[in-house]
Short mmCIF file of N, CA and C in Angstrom, two decimals:
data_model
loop_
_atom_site.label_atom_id
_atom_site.label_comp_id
_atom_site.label_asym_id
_atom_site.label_seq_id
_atom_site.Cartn_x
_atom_site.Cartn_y
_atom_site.Cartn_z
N UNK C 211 -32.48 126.27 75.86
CA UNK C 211 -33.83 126.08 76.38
C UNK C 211 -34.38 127.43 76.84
N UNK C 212 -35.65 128.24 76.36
CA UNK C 212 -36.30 128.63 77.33
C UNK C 212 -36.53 128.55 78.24
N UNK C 213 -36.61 130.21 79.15
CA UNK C 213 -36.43 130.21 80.09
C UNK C 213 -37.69 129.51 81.08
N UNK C 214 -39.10 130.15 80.73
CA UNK C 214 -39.93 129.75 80.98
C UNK C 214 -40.98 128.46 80.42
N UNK C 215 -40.75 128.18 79.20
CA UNK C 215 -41.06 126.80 78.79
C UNK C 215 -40.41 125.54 79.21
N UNK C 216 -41.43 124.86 79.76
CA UNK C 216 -40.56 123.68 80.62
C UNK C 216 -40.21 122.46 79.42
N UNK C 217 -39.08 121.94 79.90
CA UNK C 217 -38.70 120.54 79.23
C UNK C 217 -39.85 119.61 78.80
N UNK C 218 -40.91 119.50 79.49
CA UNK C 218 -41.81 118.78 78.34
C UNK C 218 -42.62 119.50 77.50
N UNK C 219 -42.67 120.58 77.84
CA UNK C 219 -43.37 121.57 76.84
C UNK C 219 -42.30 121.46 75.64
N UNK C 220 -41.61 121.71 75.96
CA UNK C 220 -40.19 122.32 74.69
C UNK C 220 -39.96 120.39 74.00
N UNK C 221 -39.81 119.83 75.07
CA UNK C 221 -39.14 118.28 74.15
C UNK C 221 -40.21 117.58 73.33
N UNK C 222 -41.33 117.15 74.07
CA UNK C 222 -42.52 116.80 73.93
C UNK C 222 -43.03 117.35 72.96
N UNK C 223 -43.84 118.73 73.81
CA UNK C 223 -45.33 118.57 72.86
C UNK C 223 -44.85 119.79 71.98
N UNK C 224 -44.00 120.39 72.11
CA UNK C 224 -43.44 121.36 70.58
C UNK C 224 -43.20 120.50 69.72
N UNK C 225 -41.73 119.58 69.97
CA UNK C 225 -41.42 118.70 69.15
C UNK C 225 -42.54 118.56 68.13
N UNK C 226 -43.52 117.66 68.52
CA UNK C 226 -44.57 116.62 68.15
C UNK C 226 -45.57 118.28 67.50
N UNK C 227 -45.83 119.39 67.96
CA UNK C 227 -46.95 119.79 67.33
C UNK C 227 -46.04 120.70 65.80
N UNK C 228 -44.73 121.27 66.12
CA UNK C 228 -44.06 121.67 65.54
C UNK C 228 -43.75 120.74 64.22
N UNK C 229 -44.23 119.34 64.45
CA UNK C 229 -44.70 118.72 62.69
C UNK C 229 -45.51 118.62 62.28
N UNK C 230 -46.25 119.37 62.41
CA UNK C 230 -47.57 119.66 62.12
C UNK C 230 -48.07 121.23 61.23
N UNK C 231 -46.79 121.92 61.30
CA UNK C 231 -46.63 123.15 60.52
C UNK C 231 -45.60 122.46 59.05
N UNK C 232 -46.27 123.77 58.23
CA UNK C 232 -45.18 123.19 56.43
C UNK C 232 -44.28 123.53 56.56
N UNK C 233 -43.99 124.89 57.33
CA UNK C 233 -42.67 125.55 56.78
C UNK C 233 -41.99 126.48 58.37
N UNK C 234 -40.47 126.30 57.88
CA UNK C 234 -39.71 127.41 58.97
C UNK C 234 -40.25 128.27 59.38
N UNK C 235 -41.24 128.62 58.22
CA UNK C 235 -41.54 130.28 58.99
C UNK C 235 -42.24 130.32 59.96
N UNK C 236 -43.33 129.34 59.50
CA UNK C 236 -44.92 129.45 60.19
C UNK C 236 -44.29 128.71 62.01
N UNK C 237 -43.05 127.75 61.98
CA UNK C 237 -42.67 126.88 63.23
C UNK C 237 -41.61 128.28 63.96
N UNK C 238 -41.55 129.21 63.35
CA UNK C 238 -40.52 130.19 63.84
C UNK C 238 -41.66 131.34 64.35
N UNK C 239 -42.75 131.42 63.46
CA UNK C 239 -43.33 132.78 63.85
C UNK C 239 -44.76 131.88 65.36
N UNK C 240 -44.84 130.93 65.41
CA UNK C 240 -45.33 129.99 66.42
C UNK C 240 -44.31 130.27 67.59
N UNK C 241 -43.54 129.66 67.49
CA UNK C 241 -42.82 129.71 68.48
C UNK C 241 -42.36 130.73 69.17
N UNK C 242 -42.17 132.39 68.48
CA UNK C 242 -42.09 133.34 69.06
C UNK C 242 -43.64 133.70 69.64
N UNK C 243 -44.75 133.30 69.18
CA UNK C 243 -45.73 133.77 69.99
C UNK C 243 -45.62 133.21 71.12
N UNK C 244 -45.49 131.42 71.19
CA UNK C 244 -45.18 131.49 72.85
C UNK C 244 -44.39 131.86 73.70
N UNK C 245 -42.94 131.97 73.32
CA UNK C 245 -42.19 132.65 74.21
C UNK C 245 -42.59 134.06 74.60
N UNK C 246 -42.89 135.07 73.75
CA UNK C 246 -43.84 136.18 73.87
C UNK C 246 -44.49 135.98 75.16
N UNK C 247 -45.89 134.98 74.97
CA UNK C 247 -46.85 134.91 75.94
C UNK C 247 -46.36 134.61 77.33
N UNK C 248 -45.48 133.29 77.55
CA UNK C 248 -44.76 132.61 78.47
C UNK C 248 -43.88 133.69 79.21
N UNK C 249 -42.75 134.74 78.61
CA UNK C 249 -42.13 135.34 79.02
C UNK C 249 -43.26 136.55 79.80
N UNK C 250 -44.18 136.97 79.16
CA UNK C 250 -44.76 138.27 79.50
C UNK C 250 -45.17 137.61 80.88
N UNK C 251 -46.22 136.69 80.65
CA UNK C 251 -46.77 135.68 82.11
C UNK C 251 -45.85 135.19 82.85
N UNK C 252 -44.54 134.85 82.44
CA UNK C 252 -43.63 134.44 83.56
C UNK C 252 -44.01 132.99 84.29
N UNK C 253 -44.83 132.13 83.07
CA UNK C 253 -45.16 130.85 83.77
C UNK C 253 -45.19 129.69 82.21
N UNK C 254 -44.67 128.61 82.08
CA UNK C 254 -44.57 127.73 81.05
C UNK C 254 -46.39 127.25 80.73
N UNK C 255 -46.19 126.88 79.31
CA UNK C 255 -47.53 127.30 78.82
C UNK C 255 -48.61 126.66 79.53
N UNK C 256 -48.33 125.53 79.96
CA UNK C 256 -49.43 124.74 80.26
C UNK C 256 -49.92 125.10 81.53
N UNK C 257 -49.20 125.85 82.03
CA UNK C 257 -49.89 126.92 83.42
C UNK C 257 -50.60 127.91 83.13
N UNK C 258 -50.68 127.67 81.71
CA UNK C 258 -51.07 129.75 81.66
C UNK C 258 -53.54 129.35 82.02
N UNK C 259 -53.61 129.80 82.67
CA UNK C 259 -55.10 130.24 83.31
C UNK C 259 -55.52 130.52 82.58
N UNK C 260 -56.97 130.58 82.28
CA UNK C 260 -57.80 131.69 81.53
C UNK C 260 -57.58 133.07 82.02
N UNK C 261 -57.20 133.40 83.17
CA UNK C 261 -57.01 134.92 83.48
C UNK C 261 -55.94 135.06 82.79
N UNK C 262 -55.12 134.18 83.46
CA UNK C 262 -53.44 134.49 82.45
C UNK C 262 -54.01 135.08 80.84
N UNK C 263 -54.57 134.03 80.51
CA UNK C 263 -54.72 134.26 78.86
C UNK C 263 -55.14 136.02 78.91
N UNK C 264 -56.10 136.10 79.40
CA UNK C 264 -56.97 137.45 79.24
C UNK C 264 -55.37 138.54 79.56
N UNK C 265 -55.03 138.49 80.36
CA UNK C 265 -54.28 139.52 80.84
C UNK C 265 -53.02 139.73 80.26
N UNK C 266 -52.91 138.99 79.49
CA UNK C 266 -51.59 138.77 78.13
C UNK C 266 -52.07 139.65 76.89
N UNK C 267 -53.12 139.21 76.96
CA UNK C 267 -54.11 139.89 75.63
C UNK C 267 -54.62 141.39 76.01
N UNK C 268 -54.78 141.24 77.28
CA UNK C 268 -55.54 143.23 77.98
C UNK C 268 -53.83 143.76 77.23
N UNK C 269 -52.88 142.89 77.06
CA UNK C 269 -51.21 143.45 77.31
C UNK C 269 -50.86 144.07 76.17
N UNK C 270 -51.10 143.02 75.39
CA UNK C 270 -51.38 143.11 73.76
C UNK C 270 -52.35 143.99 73.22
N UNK C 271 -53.75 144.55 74.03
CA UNK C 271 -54.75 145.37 73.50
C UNK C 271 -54.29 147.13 73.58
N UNK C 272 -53.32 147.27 75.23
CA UNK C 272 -52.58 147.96 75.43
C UNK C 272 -51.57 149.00 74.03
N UNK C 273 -51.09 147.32 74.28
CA UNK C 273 -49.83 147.93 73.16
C UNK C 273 -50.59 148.47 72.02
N UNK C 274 -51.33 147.82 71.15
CA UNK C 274 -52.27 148.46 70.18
C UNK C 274 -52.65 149.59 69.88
N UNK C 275 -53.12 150.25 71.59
CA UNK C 275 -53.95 151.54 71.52
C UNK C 275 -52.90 152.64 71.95
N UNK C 276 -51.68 152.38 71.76
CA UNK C 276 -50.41 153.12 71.68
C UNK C 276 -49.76 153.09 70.79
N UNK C 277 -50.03 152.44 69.64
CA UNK C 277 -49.77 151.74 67.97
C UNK C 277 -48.79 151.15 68.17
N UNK C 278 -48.25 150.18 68.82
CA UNK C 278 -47.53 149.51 68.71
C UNK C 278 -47.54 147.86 68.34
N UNK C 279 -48.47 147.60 68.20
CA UNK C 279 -49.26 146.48 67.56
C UNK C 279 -50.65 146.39 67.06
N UNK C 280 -50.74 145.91 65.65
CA UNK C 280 -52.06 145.86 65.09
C UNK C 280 -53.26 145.03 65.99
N UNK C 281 -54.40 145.19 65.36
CA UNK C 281 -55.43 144.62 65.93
C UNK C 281 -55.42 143.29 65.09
N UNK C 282 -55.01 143.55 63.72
CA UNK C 282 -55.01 141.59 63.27
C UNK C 282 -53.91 140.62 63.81
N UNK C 283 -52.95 141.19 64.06
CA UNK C 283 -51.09 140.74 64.87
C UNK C 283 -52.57 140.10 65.91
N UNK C 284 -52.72 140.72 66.98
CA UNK C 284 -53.21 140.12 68.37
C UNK C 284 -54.29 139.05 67.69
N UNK C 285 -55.13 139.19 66.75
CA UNK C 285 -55.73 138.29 66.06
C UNK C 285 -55.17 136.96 65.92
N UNK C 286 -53.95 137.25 65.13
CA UNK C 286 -52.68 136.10 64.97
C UNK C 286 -52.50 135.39 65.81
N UNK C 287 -51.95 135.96 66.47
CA UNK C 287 -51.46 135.63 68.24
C UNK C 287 -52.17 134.29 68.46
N UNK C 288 -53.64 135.04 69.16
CA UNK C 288 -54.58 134.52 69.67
C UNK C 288 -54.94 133.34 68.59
N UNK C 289 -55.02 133.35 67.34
CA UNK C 289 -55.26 132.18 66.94
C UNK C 289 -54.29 130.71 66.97
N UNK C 290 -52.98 131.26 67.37
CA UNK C 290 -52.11 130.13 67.36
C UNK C 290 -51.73 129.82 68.89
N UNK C 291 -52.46 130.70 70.02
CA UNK C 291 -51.89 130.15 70.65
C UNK C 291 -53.04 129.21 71.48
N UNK C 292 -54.35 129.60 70.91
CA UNK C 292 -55.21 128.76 71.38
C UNK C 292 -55.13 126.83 70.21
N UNK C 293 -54.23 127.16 69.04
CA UNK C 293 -54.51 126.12 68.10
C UNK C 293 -52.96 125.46 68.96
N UNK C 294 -52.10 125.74 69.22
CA UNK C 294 -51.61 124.72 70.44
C UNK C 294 -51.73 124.30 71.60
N UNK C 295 -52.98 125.31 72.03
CA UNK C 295 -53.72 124.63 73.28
C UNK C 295 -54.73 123.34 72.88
N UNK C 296 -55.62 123.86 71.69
CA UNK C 296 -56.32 122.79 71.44
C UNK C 296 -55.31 121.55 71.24
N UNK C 297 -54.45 121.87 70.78
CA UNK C 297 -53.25 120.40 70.16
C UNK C 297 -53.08 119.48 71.26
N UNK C 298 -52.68 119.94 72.23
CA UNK C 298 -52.36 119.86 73.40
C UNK C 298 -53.68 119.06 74.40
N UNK C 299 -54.92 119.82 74.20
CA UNK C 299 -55.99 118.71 74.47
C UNK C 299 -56.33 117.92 73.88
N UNK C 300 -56.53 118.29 72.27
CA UNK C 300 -56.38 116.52 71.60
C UNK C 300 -55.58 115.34 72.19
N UNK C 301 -54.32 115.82 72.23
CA UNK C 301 -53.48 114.90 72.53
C UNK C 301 -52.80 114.98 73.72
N UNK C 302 -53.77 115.14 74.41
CA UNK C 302 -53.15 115.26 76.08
C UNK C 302 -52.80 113.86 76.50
N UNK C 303 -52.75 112.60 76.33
CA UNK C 303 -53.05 111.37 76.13
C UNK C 303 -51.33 110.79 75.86
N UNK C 304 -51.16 111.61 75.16
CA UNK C 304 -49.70 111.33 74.33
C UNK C 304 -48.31 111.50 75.57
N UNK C 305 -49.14 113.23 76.07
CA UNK C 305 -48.12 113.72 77.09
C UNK C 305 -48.62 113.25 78.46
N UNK C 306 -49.89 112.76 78.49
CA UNK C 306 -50.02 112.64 80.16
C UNK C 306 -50.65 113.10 81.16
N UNK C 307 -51.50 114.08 80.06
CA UNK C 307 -51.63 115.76 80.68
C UNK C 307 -53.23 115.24 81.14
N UNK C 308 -53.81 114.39 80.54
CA UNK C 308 -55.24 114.18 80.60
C UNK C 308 -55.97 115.08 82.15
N UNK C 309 -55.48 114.44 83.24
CA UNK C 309 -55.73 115.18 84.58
C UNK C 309 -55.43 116.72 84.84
N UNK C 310 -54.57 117.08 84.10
CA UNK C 310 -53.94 118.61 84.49
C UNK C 310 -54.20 119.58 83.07
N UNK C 311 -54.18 119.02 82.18
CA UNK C 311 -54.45 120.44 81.25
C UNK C 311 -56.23 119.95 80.22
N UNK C 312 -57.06 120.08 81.15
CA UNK C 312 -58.17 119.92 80.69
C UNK C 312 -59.20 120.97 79.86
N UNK C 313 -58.70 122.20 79.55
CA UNK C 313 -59.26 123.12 78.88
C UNK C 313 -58.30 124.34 78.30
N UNK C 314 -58.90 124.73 76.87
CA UNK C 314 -58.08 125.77 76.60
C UNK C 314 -58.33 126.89 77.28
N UNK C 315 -57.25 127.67 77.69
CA UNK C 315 -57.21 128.45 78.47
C UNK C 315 -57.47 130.05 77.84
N UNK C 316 -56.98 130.10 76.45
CA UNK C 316 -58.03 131.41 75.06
C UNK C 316 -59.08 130.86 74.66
N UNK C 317 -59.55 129.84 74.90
CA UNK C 317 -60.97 129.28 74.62
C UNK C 317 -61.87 131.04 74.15
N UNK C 318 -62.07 131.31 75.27
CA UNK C 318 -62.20 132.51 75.60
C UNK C 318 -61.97 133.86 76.06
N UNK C 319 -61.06 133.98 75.57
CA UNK C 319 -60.56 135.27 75.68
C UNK C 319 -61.23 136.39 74.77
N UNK C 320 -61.63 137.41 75.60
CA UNK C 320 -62.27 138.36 75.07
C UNK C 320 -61.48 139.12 74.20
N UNK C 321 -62.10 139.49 72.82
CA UNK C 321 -61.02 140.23 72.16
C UNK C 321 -62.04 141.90 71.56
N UNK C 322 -61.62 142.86 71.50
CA UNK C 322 -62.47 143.92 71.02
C UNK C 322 -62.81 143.79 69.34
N UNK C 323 -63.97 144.14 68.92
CA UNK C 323 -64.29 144.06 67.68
C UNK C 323 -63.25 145.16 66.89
N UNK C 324 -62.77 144.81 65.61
CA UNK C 324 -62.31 145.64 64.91
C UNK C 324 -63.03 147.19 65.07
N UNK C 325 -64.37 147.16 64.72
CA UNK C 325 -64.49 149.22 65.03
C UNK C 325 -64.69 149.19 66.39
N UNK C 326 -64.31 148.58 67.40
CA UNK C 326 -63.86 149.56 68.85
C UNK C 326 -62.77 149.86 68.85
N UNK C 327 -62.04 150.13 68.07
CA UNK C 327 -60.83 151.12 68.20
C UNK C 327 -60.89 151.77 67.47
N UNK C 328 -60.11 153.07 68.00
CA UNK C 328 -60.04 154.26 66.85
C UNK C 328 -58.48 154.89 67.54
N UNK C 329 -57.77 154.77 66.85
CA UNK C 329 -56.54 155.11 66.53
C UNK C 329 -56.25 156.10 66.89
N UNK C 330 -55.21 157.10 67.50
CA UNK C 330 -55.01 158.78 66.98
C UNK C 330 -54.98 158.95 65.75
N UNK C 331 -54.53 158.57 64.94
CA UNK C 331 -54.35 158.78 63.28
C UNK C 331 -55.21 158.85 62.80
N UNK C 332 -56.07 158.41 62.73
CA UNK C 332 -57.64 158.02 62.74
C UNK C 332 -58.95 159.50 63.24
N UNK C 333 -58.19 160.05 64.23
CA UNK C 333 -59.43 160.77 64.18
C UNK C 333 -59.11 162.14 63.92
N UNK C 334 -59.97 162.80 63.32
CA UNK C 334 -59.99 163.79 62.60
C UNK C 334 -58.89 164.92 63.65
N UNK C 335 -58.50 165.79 62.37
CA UNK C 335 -57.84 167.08 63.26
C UNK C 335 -58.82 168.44 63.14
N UNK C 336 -57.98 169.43 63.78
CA UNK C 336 -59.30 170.72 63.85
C UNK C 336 -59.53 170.47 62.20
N UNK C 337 -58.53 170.90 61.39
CA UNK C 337 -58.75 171.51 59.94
C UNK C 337 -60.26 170.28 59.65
N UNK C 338 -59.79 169.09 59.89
CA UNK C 338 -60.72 168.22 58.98
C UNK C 338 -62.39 168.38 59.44
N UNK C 339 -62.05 168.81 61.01
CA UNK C 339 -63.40 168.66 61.51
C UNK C 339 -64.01 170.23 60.68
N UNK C 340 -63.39 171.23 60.78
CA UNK C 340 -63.88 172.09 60.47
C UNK C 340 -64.50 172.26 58.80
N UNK C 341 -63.47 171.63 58.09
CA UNK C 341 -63.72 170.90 56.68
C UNK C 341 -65.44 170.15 56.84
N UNK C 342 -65.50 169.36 57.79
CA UNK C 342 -66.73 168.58 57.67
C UNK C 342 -68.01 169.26 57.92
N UNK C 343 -67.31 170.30 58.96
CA UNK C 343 -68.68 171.11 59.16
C UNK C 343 -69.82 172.27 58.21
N UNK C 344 -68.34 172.58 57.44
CA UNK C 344 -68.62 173.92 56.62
C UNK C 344 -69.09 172.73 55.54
N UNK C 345 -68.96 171.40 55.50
CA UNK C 345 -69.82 170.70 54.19
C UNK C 345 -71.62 170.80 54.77
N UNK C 346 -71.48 170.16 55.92
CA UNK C 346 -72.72 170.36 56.65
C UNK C 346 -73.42 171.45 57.14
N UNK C 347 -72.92 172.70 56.39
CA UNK C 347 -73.81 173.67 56.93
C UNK C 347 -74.62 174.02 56.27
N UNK C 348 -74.89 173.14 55.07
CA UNK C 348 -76.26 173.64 54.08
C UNK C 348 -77.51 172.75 54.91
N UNK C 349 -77.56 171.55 55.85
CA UNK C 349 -78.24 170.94 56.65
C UNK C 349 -78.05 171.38 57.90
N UNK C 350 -78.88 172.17 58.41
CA UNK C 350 -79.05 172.43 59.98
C UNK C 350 -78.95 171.45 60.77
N UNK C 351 -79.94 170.05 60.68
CA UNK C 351 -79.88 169.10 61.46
C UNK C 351 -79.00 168.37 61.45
N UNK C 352 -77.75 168.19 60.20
CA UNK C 352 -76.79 167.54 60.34
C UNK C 352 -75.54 168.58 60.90
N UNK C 353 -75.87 170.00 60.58
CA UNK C 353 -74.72 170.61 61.30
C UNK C 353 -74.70 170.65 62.83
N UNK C 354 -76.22 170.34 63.05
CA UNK C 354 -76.26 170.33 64.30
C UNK C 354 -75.57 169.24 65.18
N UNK C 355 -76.18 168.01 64.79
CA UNK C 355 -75.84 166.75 65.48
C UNK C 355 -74.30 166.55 65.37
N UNK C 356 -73.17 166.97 64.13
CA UNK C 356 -71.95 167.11 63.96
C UNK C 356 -70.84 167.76 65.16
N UNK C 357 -72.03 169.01 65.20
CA UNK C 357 -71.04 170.17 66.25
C UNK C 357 -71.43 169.25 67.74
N UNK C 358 -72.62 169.05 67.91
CA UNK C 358 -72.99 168.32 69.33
C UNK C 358 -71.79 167.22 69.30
N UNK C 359 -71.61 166.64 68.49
CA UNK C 359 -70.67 165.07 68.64
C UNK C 359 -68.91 165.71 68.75
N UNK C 360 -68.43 167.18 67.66
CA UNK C 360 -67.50 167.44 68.19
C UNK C 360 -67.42 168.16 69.79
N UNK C 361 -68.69 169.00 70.15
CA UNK C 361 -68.07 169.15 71.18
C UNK C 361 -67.99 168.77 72.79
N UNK C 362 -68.56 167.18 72.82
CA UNK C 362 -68.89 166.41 73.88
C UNK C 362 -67.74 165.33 73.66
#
């Protein structure tokens, strides 16, 4: 048993949503997202807050902008772990939950658009900038606005 997923999370409503996937993989790569989330938060899922949610994901946006996880991975994430929250309110009925787990908690979670990030890898080095400039020096106004943007 997980450490932080409680017995009706794990017997219950995994059981029951975990037939609802086709294959090993997709019930294996699910299931590591919640332990992921659960372990990082340190609280079984059906506790996790909308702050919780957000601050799992600020965790995950983190790791990203240190390349250690993509921006579609947290995409992933976030889509499965709100599609067992929704599961979970569909069928809150089943587990009991009707009074206590009344909203998804990534409902809303803020996520950054794909071009707000820019990578280190991603942004130019001296050679390239200097490459770009000496293209732009037959346009004054574009060499201009170029050098203003490298050197602010």
């Amino acid at each position: 048993m997980e450490k932080y997923l409680s017995p009706l999370f794990q017997n219950e409503i995994w059981s029951q949503f975990a037939k609802t996937l086709n294959t090993q993989k997709a019930k294996a790569d699910y299931y590591a997202v919640l332990k992921d989330a659960c372990s990082y938060l340190k609280k079984d899922f059906l506790l996790i807050s909308e702050a919780d949610a957000q601050s799992y994901f600020n965790h995950l946006i983190i790791l990203h902008n240190h390349g250690k996880q993509s921006l579609k991975t947290i995409r992933v994430k976030h889509a499965r772990l709100k599609s067992v929250s929704n599961y979970i309110l569909r069928y809150s009925y089943l587990f009991e939950l009707q009074q206590s787990y009344q909203k998804n908690p990534f409902q809303n979670v803020s996520l950054p658009d794909e071009d707000e990030f820019l990578s280190i890898d991603r942004v130019p080095d001296i050679d390239e900038m200097n490459a770009i400039l000496q293209k732009a020096e037959q346009d004054p106004q574009l060499y201009l606005i170029l050098g203003l943007i490298i050197l602010c």
